[in-house]
Short mmCIF file of C-alpha atoms in Angstrom, two decimals:
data_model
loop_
_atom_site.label_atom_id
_atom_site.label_comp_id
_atom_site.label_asym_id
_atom_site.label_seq_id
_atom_site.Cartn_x
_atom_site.Cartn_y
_atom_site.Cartn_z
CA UNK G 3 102.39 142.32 41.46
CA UNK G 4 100.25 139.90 40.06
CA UNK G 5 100.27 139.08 36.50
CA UNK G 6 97.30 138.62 34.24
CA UNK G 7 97.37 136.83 31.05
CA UNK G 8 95.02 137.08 27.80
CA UNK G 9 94.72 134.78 25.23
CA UNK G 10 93.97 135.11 22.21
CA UNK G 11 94.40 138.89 22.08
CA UNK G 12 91.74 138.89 18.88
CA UNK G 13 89.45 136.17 17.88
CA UNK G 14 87.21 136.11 14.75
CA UNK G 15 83.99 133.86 14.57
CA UNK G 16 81.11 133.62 12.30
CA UNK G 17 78.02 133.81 13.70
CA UNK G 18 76.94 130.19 15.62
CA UNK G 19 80.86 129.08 16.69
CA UNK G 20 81.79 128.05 19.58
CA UNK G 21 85.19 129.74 21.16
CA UNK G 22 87.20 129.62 24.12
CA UNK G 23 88.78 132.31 25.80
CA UNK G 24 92.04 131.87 28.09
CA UNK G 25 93.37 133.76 31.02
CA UNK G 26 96.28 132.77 32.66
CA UNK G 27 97.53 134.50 36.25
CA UNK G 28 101.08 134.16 38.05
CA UNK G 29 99.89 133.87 41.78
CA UNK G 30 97.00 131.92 44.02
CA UNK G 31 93.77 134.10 43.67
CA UNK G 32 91.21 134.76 45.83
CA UNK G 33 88.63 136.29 43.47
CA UNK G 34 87.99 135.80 39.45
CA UNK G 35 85.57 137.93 37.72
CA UNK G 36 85.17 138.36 33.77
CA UNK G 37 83.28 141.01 32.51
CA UNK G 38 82.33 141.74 28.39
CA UNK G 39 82.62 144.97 27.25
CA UNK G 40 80.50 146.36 24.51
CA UNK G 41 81.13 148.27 21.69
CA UNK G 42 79.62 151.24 23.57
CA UNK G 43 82.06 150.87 26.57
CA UNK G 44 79.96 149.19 28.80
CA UNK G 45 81.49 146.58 31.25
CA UNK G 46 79.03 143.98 32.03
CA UNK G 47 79.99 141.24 34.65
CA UNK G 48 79.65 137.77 33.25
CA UNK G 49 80.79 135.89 36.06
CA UNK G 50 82.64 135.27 39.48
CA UNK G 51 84.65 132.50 39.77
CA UNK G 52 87.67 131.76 41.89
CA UNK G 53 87.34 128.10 41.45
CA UNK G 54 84.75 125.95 39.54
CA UNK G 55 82.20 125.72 37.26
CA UNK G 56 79.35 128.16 35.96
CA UNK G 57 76.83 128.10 33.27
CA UNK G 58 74.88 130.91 32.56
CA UNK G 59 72.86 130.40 29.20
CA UNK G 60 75.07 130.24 26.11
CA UNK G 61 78.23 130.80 28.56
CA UNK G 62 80.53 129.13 30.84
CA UNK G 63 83.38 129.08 32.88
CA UNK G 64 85.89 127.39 34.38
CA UNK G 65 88.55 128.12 36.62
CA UNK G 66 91.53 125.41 38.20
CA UNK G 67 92.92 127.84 40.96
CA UNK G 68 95.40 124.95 41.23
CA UNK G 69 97.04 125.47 37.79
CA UNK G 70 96.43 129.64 37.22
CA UNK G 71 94.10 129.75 34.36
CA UNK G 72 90.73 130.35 34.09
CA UNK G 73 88.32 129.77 30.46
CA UNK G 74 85.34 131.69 29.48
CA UNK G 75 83.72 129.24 26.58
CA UNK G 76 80.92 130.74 24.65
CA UNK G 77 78.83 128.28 22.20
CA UNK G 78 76.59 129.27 19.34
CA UNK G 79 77.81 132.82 18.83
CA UNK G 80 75.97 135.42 18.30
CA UNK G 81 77.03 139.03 16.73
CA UNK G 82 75.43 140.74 20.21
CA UNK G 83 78.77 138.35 22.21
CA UNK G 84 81.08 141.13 19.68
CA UNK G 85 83.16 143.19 22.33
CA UNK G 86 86.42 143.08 24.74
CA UNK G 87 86.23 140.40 27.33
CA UNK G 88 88.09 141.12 30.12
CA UNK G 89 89.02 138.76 32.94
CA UNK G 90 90.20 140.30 36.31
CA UNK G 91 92.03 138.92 39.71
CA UNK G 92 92.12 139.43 43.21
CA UNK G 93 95.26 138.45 45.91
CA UNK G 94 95.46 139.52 49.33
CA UNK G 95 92.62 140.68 51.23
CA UNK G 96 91.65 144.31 49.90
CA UNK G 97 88.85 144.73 47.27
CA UNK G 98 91.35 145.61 44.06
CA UNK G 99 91.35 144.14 41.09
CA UNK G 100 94.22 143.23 38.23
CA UNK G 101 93.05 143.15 34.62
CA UNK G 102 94.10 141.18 32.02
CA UNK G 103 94.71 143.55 28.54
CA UNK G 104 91.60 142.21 27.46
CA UNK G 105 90.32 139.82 24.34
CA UNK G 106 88.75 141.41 21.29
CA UNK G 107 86.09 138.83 19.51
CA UNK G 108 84.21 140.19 16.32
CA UNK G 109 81.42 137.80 15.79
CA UNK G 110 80.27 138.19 12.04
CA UNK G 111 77.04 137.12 10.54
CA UNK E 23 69.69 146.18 39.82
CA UNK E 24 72.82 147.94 40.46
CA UNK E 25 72.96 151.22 38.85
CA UNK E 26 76.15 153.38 38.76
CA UNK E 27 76.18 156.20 36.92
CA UNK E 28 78.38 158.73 35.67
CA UNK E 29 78.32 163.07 35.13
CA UNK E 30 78.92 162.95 31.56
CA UNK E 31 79.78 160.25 28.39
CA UNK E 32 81.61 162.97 26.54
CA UNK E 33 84.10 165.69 27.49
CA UNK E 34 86.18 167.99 26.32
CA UNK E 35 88.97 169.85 28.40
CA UNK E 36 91.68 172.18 27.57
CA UNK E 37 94.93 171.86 29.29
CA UNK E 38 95.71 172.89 32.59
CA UNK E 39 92.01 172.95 33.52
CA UNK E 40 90.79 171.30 36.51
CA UNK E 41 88.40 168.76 36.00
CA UNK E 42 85.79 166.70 38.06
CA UNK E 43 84.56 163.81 37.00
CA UNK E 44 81.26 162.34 39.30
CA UNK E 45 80.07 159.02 40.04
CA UNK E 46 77.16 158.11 42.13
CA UNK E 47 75.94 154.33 42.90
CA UNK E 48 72.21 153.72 44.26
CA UNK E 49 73.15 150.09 46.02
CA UNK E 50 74.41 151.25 49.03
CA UNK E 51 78.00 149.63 48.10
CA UNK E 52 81.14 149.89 50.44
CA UNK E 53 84.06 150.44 48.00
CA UNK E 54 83.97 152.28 44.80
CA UNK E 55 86.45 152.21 42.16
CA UNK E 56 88.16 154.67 39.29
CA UNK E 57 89.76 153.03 36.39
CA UNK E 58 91.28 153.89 33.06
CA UNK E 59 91.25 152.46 30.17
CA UNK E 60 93.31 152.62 26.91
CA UNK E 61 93.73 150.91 23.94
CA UNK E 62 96.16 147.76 24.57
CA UNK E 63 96.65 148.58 28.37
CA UNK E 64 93.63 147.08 29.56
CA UNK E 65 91.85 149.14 32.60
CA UNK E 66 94.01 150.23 35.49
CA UNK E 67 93.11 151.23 38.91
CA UNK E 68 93.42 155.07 39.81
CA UNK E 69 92.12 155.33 43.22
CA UNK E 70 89.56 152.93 45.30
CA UNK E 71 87.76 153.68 48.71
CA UNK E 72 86.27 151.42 51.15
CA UNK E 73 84.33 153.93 53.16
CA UNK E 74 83.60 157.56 53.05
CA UNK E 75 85.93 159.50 53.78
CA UNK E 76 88.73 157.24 53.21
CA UNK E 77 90.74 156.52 49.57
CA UNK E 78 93.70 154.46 48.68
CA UNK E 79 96.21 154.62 45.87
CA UNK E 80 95.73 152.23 42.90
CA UNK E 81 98.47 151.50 40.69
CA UNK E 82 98.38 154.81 38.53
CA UNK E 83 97.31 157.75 41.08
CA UNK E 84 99.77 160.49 39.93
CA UNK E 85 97.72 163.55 38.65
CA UNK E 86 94.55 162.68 40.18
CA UNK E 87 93.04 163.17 43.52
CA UNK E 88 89.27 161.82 45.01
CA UNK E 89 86.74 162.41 47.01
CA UNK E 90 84.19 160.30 49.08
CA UNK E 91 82.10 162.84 51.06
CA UNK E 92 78.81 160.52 50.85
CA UNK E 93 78.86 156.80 50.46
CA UNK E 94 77.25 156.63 47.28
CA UNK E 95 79.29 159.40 45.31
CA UNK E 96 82.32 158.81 44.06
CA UNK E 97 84.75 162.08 42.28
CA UNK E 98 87.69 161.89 40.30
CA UNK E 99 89.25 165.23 39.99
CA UNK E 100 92.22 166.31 37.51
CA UNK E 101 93.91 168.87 39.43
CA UNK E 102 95.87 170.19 36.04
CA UNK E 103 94.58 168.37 32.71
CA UNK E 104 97.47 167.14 30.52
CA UNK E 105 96.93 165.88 27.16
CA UNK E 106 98.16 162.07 28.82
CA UNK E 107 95.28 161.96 30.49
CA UNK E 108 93.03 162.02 27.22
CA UNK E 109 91.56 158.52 28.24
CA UNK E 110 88.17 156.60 28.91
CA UNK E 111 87.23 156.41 32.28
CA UNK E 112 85.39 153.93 34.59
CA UNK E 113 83.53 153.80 37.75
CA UNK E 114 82.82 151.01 39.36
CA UNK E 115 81.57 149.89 43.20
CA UNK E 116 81.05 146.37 45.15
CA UNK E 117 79.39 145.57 48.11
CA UNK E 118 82.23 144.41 51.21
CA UNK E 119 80.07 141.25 51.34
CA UNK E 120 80.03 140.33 47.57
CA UNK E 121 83.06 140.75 45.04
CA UNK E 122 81.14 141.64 41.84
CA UNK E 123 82.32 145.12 40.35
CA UNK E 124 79.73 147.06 39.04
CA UNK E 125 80.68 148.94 36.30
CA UNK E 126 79.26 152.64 34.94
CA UNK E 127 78.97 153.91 31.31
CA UNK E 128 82.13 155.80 31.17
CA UNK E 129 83.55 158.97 30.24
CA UNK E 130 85.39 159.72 27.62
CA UNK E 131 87.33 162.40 28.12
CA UNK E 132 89.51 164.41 25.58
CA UNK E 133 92.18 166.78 27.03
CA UNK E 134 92.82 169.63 24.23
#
């Protein structure tokens, strides 16, 4: 099956950094989602995207389908981005998902 | 907004008990999803359904069974609880039409 890729598996920031997270896949993809998780366990979806460009607020992200990678990029940090990040593929035509092993970011003030 | 929720945040089970764990989304979504999730594997699929009535193996079904009497409930039953199944678990559903997962609060369960 498809593989999923993390990187870096733990990231550090003080508070108002800018980072960028990387996930890397081994086969064409039809759907891209990344989700945060908070410290509480809830999954949150950031975004979908299986190609492009999207901006929502303080994130973005980018995925070149073309190349296998997608990047979540997250500017002036804030202790409330803290969590697992999680970014999750599609192939074929059903509706299930492959996860990456997530990214752990501690944002400290 | 999407709301899916789940029985309980917290439980405790004893081994060889059989346990039932309940999710119920209010958005009218076509497939639901059960998950694990444990520390450095990530979250892996247990079972999915498109429709009620109707399930499909995810990557990690042995030891669990489902069931999708109603569209918007969801169960994930341990037929036998073994201490390997002490894990946090996830429900999740999409609509057919759009490919965001929605995610519920999870459950934490702790087989003793």
């Amino acid at each position: 099956g498809i593989q999923v890729e993390q990187s870096p598996p733990d990231l550090i920031l003080q508070e108002g950094a800018n980072s960028t997270l990387r996930c890397n896949f081994s086969d064409s993809v039809n759907n891209l989602q990344w989700f945060h998780q908070n410290p509480w366990g809830q999954l949150i979806n950031l975004f979908y995207i299986p190609s492009g460009t999207k901006q929502n607020g303080r994130l973005s992200a980018t995925t070149v389908a073309t190349e296998r990678y997608s990047l979540l990029y997250i500017s002036s940090s804030q202790t409330t981005d803290s969590g697992v990040y999680f970014c999750a593929v599609r192939t074929g035509a059903n509706s299930k998902l492959t996860f990456g092993k997530g990214i752990t970011l501690s944002v400290r003030p | 907004d999407v709301k899916v929720t789940q029985s309980s945040r917290y439980l405790v089970k004893r081994t060889g008990e059989k346990v039932f764990l309940e999710c119920v989304q209010d958005m009218d979504h076509e497939n639901m999803f059960w998950y694990r999730q444990d520390p450095g594997l990530g979250l892996r699929l247990i079972y999915f359904s498109y429709d009620v009535k109707m399930k499909e193996k995810g990557d990690i079904p042995e030891g669990y069974s489902v069931s999708r009497e109603k569209k918007e409930r969801f169960s994930l039953i341990l037929e036998s609880a073994s201490t390997n199944q002490t894990s946090m678990y996830l429900c999740a559903s999409s609509s057919g039409g759009v490919e965001t997962q929605y995610f519920g609060p999870g459950t934490r369960l702790l087989v003793l």
